Protein backbone atom coordinates (compact mmCIF):
# COMPACT_ATOMS: atom_id res chain seq x y z
CA UNK A 1 0.00 0.00 0.00
CA UNK A 2 1.36 3.45 -0.84
CA UNK A 3 1.12 6.72 1.10
CA UNK A 4 -1.72 8.09 -1.06
CA UNK A 5 -3.85 5.02 -0.32
CA UNK A 6 -3.04 5.17 3.40
CA UNK A 7 -3.99 8.85 3.60
CA UNK A 8 -7.17 8.36 1.56
CA UNK A 9 -8.24 5.43 3.72
CA UNK A 10 -7.48 7.38 6.90
CA UNK A 11 -9.59 10.33 5.75
CA UNK A 12 -12.44 8.00 4.71
CA UNK A 13 -12.43 6.05 7.97
CA UNK A 14 -12.06 8.98 10.38
CA UNK A 15 -13.28 12.15 8.73
CA UNK A 16 -15.22 11.92 5.44
CA UNK A 17 -16.63 8.55 4.36
CA UNK A 18 -17.28 9.74 0.79
CA UNK A 19 -13.82 11.27 0.29
CA UNK A 20 -12.05 10.59 -2.99
CA UNK A 21 -8.89 12.20 -4.36
CA UNK A 22 -9.41 14.58 -7.23
CA UNK A 23 -7.32 13.43 -10.15
CA UNK A 24 -6.58 14.65 -13.64
CA UNK A 25 -6.00 12.64 -16.80
CA UNK A 26 -3.22 14.86 -18.13
CA UNK A 27 -0.66 17.20 -16.63
CA UNK A 28 -1.12 20.95 -16.73
CA UNK A 29 0.27 22.82 -19.68
CA UNK A 30 3.96 23.71 -19.58
CA UNK A 31 4.71 27.44 -19.56
CA UNK A 32 8.46 28.12 -19.70
CA UNK A 33 9.72 31.47 -18.44
CA UNK A 34 10.26 33.97 -21.22
CA UNK A 35 12.78 36.02 -19.26
CA UNK A 36 15.54 35.28 -16.76
CA UNK A 37 14.57 34.84 -13.11
CA UNK A 38 16.69 37.83 -12.12
CA UNK A 39 14.26 39.98 -14.14
CA UNK A 40 11.14 38.55 -12.49
CA UNK A 41 8.89 39.82 -9.74
CA UNK A 42 8.26 36.71 -7.63
CA UNK A 43 5.49 35.86 -5.16
CA UNK A 44 4.81 32.92 -2.89
CA UNK A 45 1.72 30.77 -2.58
CA UNK A 46 1.89 28.46 0.41
CA UNK A 47 -0.42 25.74 1.68
CA UNK A 48 1.06 26.00 5.17
CA UNK A 49 -1.87 27.80 6.78
CA UNK A 50 0.19 30.95 7.35
CA UNK A 51 -1.70 33.97 8.69
CA UNK A 52 -0.89 37.20 10.51
CA UNK A 53 -1.12 36.76 14.25
CA UNK A 54 -3.38 39.38 15.80
CA UNK A 55 -4.78 40.83 12.58
CA UNK A 56 -6.09 37.82 10.64
CA UNK A 57 -8.34 34.96 11.64
CA UNK A 58 -6.51 31.61 11.81
CA UNK A 59 -7.55 28.92 9.35
CA UNK A 60 -10.11 26.46 10.69
CA UNK A 61 -8.33 23.29 11.73
CA UNK A 62 -11.38 21.46 13.09
CA UNK A 63 -13.82 21.65 10.17
CA UNK A 64 -14.12 18.23 8.50
CA UNK A 65 -14.56 20.03 5.19
CA UNK A 66 -11.32 21.97 5.61
CA UNK A 67 -10.95 25.69 5.00
CA UNK A 68 -10.69 26.88 1.40
CA UNK A 69 -10.20 30.56 2.27
CA UNK A 70 -6.88 32.33 1.84
CA UNK A 71 -4.87 34.98 3.64
CA UNK A 72 -2.83 37.79 2.11
CA UNK A 73 0.62 38.19 3.63
CA UNK A 74 2.32 41.50 2.78
CA UNK A 75 5.94 41.16 1.72
CA UNK A 76 7.13 43.81 4.17
CA UNK A 77 5.72 42.01 7.23
CA UNK A 78 8.05 40.92 9.99
CA UNK A 79 8.12 37.09 9.78
CA UNK A 80 7.68 37.03 13.58
CA UNK A 81 4.10 38.22 12.98
CA UNK A 82 3.30 35.10 10.96
CA UNK A 83 1.59 32.15 12.66
CA UNK A 84 0.51 28.78 11.28
CA UNK A 85 -2.82 26.93 11.53
CA UNK A 86 -2.97 23.54 9.84
CA UNK A 87 -4.27 20.14 11.01
CA UNK A 88 -1.91 18.07 8.87
CA UNK A 89 1.55 18.75 10.30
CA UNK A 90 3.33 19.96 13.44
CA UNK A 91 3.11 23.74 13.09
CA UNK A 92 5.17 24.28 16.27
CA UNK A 93 8.16 22.59 14.66
CA UNK A 94 7.68 24.54 11.43
CA UNK A 95 7.59 27.83 13.36
CA UNK A 96 11.20 27.16 14.42
CA UNK A 97 12.15 27.68 10.76
CA UNK A 98 9.27 29.42 8.99
CA UNK A 99 11.17 29.33 5.70
CA UNK A 100 10.58 25.56 5.50
CA UNK A 101 6.85 26.18 4.83
CA UNK A 102 6.72 29.90 3.98
CA UNK A 103 10.13 31.11 2.71
CA UNK A 104 9.46 34.84 2.94
CA UNK A 105 12.84 35.69 4.48
CA UNK A 106 14.61 33.57 1.89
CA UNK A 107 12.71 35.21 -0.98
CA UNK A 108 13.73 38.66 0.27
CA UNK A 109 17.31 37.44 0.64
CA UNK A 110 17.23 36.36 -3.02
CA UNK A 111 16.05 39.86 -3.93
CA UNK A 112 18.90 41.39 -1.95
CA UNK A 113 21.39 39.15 -3.77
CA UNK A 114 19.95 40.10 -7.17
CA UNK A 115 18.84 36.52 -7.89
CA UNK A 116 15.31 37.83 -8.53
CA UNK A 117 14.30 41.34 -9.58
CA UNK A 118 12.05 41.73 -6.58
CA UNK A 119 9.58 40.02 -4.31
CA UNK A 120 5.92 40.72 -4.98
CA UNK A 121 4.17 43.13 -2.63
CA UNK A 122 1.96 40.36 -1.25
CA UNK A 123 1.89 36.61 -0.97
CA UNK A 124 -0.99 34.17 -0.53
CA UNK A 125 -1.55 31.47 2.02
CA UNK A 126 -3.98 28.58 1.97
CA UNK A 127 -4.52 25.75 4.40
CA UNK A 128 -3.59 22.57 2.54
CA UNK A 129 -6.42 20.36 3.79
CA UNK A 130 -9.27 21.02 1.34
CA UNK A 131 -10.97 17.68 0.59
CA UNK A 132 -13.57 19.18 -1.74
CA UNK A 133 -11.64 21.75 -3.81
CA UNK A 134 -14.35 22.80 -6.26
CA UNK A 135 -14.80 26.30 -4.77
CA UNK A 136 -11.02 26.67 -4.44
CA UNK A 137 -10.64 25.93 -8.15
CA UNK A 138 -13.61 27.95 -9.41
CA UNK A 139 -13.45 31.01 -7.11
CA UNK A 140 -10.41 31.31 -4.86
CA UNK A 141 -7.64 30.43 -7.31
CA UNK A 142 -8.89 32.80 -10.05
CA UNK A 143 -9.18 35.60 -7.48
CA UNK A 144 -5.60 35.05 -6.32
CA UNK A 145 -4.44 34.79 -9.94
CA UNK A 146 -6.00 38.17 -10.75
CA UNK A 147 -4.36 39.72 -7.67
CA UNK A 148 -0.96 38.38 -8.73
CA UNK A 149 -1.40 39.84 -12.20
CA UNK A 150 -2.46 43.17 -10.66
CA UNK A 151 0.76 43.08 -8.62
CA UNK A 152 2.86 42.55 -11.76
CA UNK A 153 4.06 39.16 -10.53
CA UNK A 154 5.70 37.14 -13.28
CA UNK A 155 6.71 34.02 -11.37
CA UNK A 156 4.98 32.28 -8.46
CA UNK A 157 6.62 29.72 -6.21
CA UNK A 158 4.15 27.19 -4.83
CA UNK A 159 5.28 25.98 -1.41
CA UNK A 160 3.30 22.87 -0.40
CA UNK A 161 3.18 21.77 3.22
mmCIF file of C-alpha atoms in Angstrom:
data_model
loop_
_atom_site.group_PDB
_atom_site.id
_atom_site.type_symbol
_atom_site.label_atom_id
_atom_site.label_comp_id
_atom_site.label_asym_id
_atom_site.label_seq_id
_atom_site.Cartn_x
_atom_site.Cartn_y
_atom_site.Cartn_z
ATOM 1 C CA UNK A 1 0.000 0.000 0.000
ATOM 2 C CA UNK A 2 1.362 3.446 -0.836
ATOM 3 C CA UNK A 3 1.120 6.715 1.100
ATOM 4 C CA UNK A 4 -1.715 8.085 -1.057
ATOM 5 C CA UNK A 5 -3.854 5.024 -0.319
ATOM 6 C CA UNK A 6 -3.045 5.172 3.400
ATOM 7 C CA UNK A 7 -3.987 8.846 3.603
ATOM 8 C CA UNK A 8 -7.172 8.355 1.555
ATOM 9 C CA UNK A 9 -8.244 5.433 3.720
ATOM 10 C CA UNK A 10 -7.481 7.379 6.905
ATOM 11 C CA UNK A 11 -9.587 10.329 5.748
ATOM 12 C CA UNK A 12 -12.435 7.997 4.710
ATOM 13 C CA UNK A 13 -12.432 6.046 7.972
ATOM 14 C CA UNK A 14 -12.058 8.975 10.381
ATOM 15 C CA UNK A 15 -13.283 12.148 8.725
ATOM 16 C CA UNK A 16 -15.224 11.921 5.438
ATOM 17 C CA UNK A 17 -16.634 8.546 4.359
ATOM 18 C CA UNK A 18 -17.281 9.745 0.787
ATOM 19 C CA UNK A 19 -13.821 11.273 0.295
ATOM 20 C CA UNK A 20 -12.046 10.592 -2.989
ATOM 21 C CA UNK A 21 -8.888 12.195 -4.357
ATOM 22 C CA UNK A 22 -9.406 14.585 -7.227
ATOM 23 C CA UNK A 23 -7.322 13.433 -10.152
ATOM 24 C CA UNK A 24 -6.580 14.652 -13.644
ATOM 25 C CA UNK A 25 -5.998 12.640 -16.796
ATOM 26 C CA UNK A 26 -3.223 14.865 -18.128
ATOM 27 C CA UNK A 27 -0.657 17.204 -16.629
ATOM 28 C CA UNK A 28 -1.118 20.951 -16.725
ATOM 29 C CA UNK A 29 0.272 22.822 -19.682
ATOM 30 C CA UNK A 30 3.955 23.709 -19.578
ATOM 31 C CA UNK A 31 4.712 27.440 -19.561
ATOM 32 C CA UNK A 32 8.457 28.123 -19.695
ATOM 33 C CA UNK A 33 9.721 31.466 -18.443
ATOM 34 C CA UNK A 34 10.260 33.971 -21.223
ATOM 35 C CA UNK A 35 12.785 36.020 -19.265
ATOM 36 C CA UNK A 36 15.541 35.279 -16.756
ATOM 37 C CA UNK A 37 14.566 34.840 -13.115
ATOM 38 C CA UNK A 38 16.687 37.830 -12.119
ATOM 39 C CA UNK A 39 14.263 39.982 -14.141
ATOM 40 C CA UNK A 40 11.137 38.548 -12.495
ATOM 41 C CA UNK A 41 8.891 39.821 -9.740
ATOM 42 C CA UNK A 42 8.255 36.713 -7.631
ATOM 43 C CA UNK A 43 5.489 35.858 -5.160
ATOM 44 C CA UNK A 44 4.811 32.915 -2.887
ATOM 45 C CA UNK A 45 1.719 30.767 -2.578
ATOM 46 C CA UNK A 46 1.888 28.462 0.413
ATOM 47 C CA UNK A 47 -0.419 25.743 1.680
ATOM 48 C CA UNK A 48 1.065 26.000 5.170
ATOM 49 C CA UNK A 49 -1.875 27.797 6.775
ATOM 50 C CA UNK A 50 0.187 30.953 7.352
ATOM 51 C CA UNK A 51 -1.702 33.965 8.690
ATOM 52 C CA UNK A 52 -0.887 37.203 10.507
ATOM 53 C CA UNK A 53 -1.116 36.756 14.254
ATOM 54 C CA UNK A 54 -3.384 39.375 15.796
ATOM 55 C CA UNK A 55 -4.783 40.829 12.577
ATOM 56 C CA UNK A 56 -6.090 37.823 10.636
ATOM 57 C CA UNK A 57 -8.339 34.962 11.645
ATOM 58 C CA UNK A 58 -6.511 31.611 11.813
ATOM 59 C CA UNK A 59 -7.546 28.919 9.349
ATOM 60 C CA UNK A 60 -10.107 26.464 10.694
ATOM 61 C CA UNK A 61 -8.329 23.289 11.729
ATOM 62 C CA UNK A 62 -11.384 21.465 13.091
ATOM 63 C CA UNK A 63 -13.821 21.653 10.172
ATOM 64 C CA UNK A 64 -14.118 18.225 8.503
ATOM 65 C CA UNK A 65 -14.565 20.026 5.194
ATOM 66 C CA UNK A 66 -11.324 21.975 5.606
ATOM 67 C CA UNK A 67 -10.947 25.691 5.003
ATOM 68 C CA UNK A 68 -10.688 26.885 1.404
ATOM 69 C CA UNK A 69 -10.201 30.558 2.268
ATOM 70 C CA UNK A 70 -6.876 32.332 1.840
ATOM 71 C CA UNK A 71 -4.872 34.984 3.636
ATOM 72 C CA UNK A 72 -2.830 37.790 2.106
ATOM 73 C CA UNK A 73 0.615 38.190 3.628
ATOM 74 C CA UNK A 74 2.322 41.502 2.777
ATOM 75 C CA UNK A 75 5.944 41.161 1.716
ATOM 76 C CA UNK A 76 7.125 43.810 4.174
ATOM 77 C CA UNK A 77 5.720 42.007 7.225
ATOM 78 C CA UNK A 78 8.051 40.923 9.995
ATOM 79 C CA UNK A 79 8.116 37.095 9.781
ATOM 80 C CA UNK A 80 7.683 37.032 13.579
ATOM 81 C CA UNK A 81 4.101 38.223 12.985
ATOM 82 C CA UNK A 82 3.303 35.100 10.958
ATOM 83 C CA UNK A 83 1.589 32.152 12.662
ATOM 84 C CA UNK A 84 0.515 28.784 11.284
ATOM 85 C CA UNK A 85 -2.824 26.932 11.530
ATOM 86 C CA UNK A 86 -2.967 23.543 9.842
ATOM 87 C CA UNK A 87 -4.275 20.144 11.007
ATOM 88 C CA UNK A 88 -1.907 18.070 8.871
ATOM 89 C CA UNK A 89 1.549 18.751 10.303
ATOM 90 C CA UNK A 90 3.329 19.957 13.435
ATOM 91 C CA UNK A 91 3.113 23.737 13.093
ATOM 92 C CA UNK A 92 5.170 24.283 16.269
ATOM 93 C CA UNK A 93 8.155 22.590 14.657
ATOM 94 C CA UNK A 94 7.678 24.536 11.433
ATOM 95 C CA UNK A 95 7.585 27.832 13.358
ATOM 96 C CA UNK A 96 11.198 27.161 14.421
ATOM 97 C CA UNK A 97 12.148 27.682 10.762
ATOM 98 C CA UNK A 98 9.272 29.416 8.994
ATOM 99 C CA UNK A 99 11.166 29.329 5.699
ATOM 100 C CA UNK A 100 10.575 25.560 5.498
ATOM 101 C CA UNK A 101 6.855 26.184 4.827
ATOM 102 C CA UNK A 102 6.718 29.897 3.979
ATOM 103 C CA UNK A 103 10.126 31.110 2.706
ATOM 104 C CA UNK A 104 9.462 34.838 2.941
ATOM 105 C CA UNK A 105 12.836 35.690 4.483
ATOM 106 C CA UNK A 106 14.605 33.565 1.893
ATOM 107 C CA UNK A 107 12.714 35.214 -0.979
ATOM 108 C CA UNK A 108 13.729 38.655 0.272
ATOM 109 C CA UNK A 109 17.313 37.444 0.644
ATOM 110 C CA UNK A 110 17.230 36.360 -3.020
ATOM 111 C CA UNK A 111 16.050 39.859 -3.929
ATOM 112 C CA UNK A 112 18.899 41.388 -1.949
ATOM 113 C CA UNK A 113 21.391 39.153 -3.774
ATOM 114 C CA UNK A 114 19.949 40.095 -7.170
ATOM 115 C CA UNK A 115 18.836 36.518 -7.891
ATOM 116 C CA UNK A 116 15.310 37.833 -8.528
ATOM 117 C CA UNK A 117 14.296 41.343 -9.578
ATOM 118 C CA UNK A 118 12.046 41.731 -6.580
ATOM 119 C CA UNK A 119 9.577 40.024 -4.313
ATOM 120 C CA UNK A 120 5.924 40.716 -4.985
ATOM 121 C CA UNK A 121 4.167 43.133 -2.626
ATOM 122 C CA UNK A 122 1.959 40.365 -1.252
ATOM 123 C CA UNK A 123 1.893 36.606 -0.969
ATOM 124 C CA UNK A 124 -0.991 34.172 -0.533
ATOM 125 C CA UNK A 125 -1.551 31.469 2.022
ATOM 126 C CA UNK A 126 -3.984 28.581 1.968
ATOM 127 C CA UNK A 127 -4.524 25.746 4.395
ATOM 128 C CA UNK A 128 -3.588 22.567 2.543
ATOM 129 C CA UNK A 129 -6.425 20.357 3.786
ATOM 130 C CA UNK A 130 -9.273 21.020 1.344
ATOM 131 C CA UNK A 131 -10.972 17.681 0.592
ATOM 132 C CA UNK A 132 -13.573 19.179 -1.737
ATOM 133 C CA UNK A 133 -11.642 21.751 -3.812
ATOM 134 C CA UNK A 134 -14.350 22.800 -6.263
ATOM 135 C CA UNK A 135 -14.799 26.301 -4.768
ATOM 136 C CA UNK A 136 -11.019 26.674 -4.442
ATOM 137 C CA UNK A 137 -10.638 25.925 -8.150
ATOM 138 C CA UNK A 138 -13.612 27.947 -9.411
ATOM 139 C CA UNK A 139 -13.445 31.008 -7.114
ATOM 140 C CA UNK A 140 -10.411 31.309 -4.864
ATOM 141 C CA UNK A 141 -7.641 30.429 -7.311
ATOM 142 C CA UNK A 142 -8.891 32.797 -10.052
ATOM 143 C CA UNK A 143 -9.179 35.600 -7.478
ATOM 144 C CA UNK A 144 -5.599 35.051 -6.323
ATOM 145 C CA UNK A 145 -4.444 34.795 -9.942
ATOM 146 C CA UNK A 146 -5.999 38.170 -10.746
ATOM 147 C CA UNK A 147 -4.358 39.721 -7.669
ATOM 148 C CA UNK A 148 -0.958 38.377 -8.727
ATOM 149 C CA UNK A 149 -1.401 39.836 -12.203
ATOM 150 C CA UNK A 150 -2.463 43.171 -10.663
ATOM 151 C CA UNK A 151 0.760 43.082 -8.620
ATOM 152 C CA UNK A 152 2.858 42.549 -11.763
ATOM 153 C CA UNK A 153 4.060 39.162 -10.534
ATOM 154 C CA UNK A 154 5.703 37.144 -13.283
ATOM 155 C CA UNK A 155 6.707 34.021 -11.365
ATOM 156 C CA UNK A 156 4.984 32.279 -8.461
ATOM 157 C CA UNK A 157 6.615 29.719 -6.210
ATOM 158 C CA UNK A 158 4.154 27.187 -4.831
ATOM 159 C CA UNK A 159 5.282 25.979 -1.412
ATOM 160 C CA UNK A 160 3.301 22.874 -0.398
ATOM 161 C CA UNK A 161 3.181 21.771 3.218
#
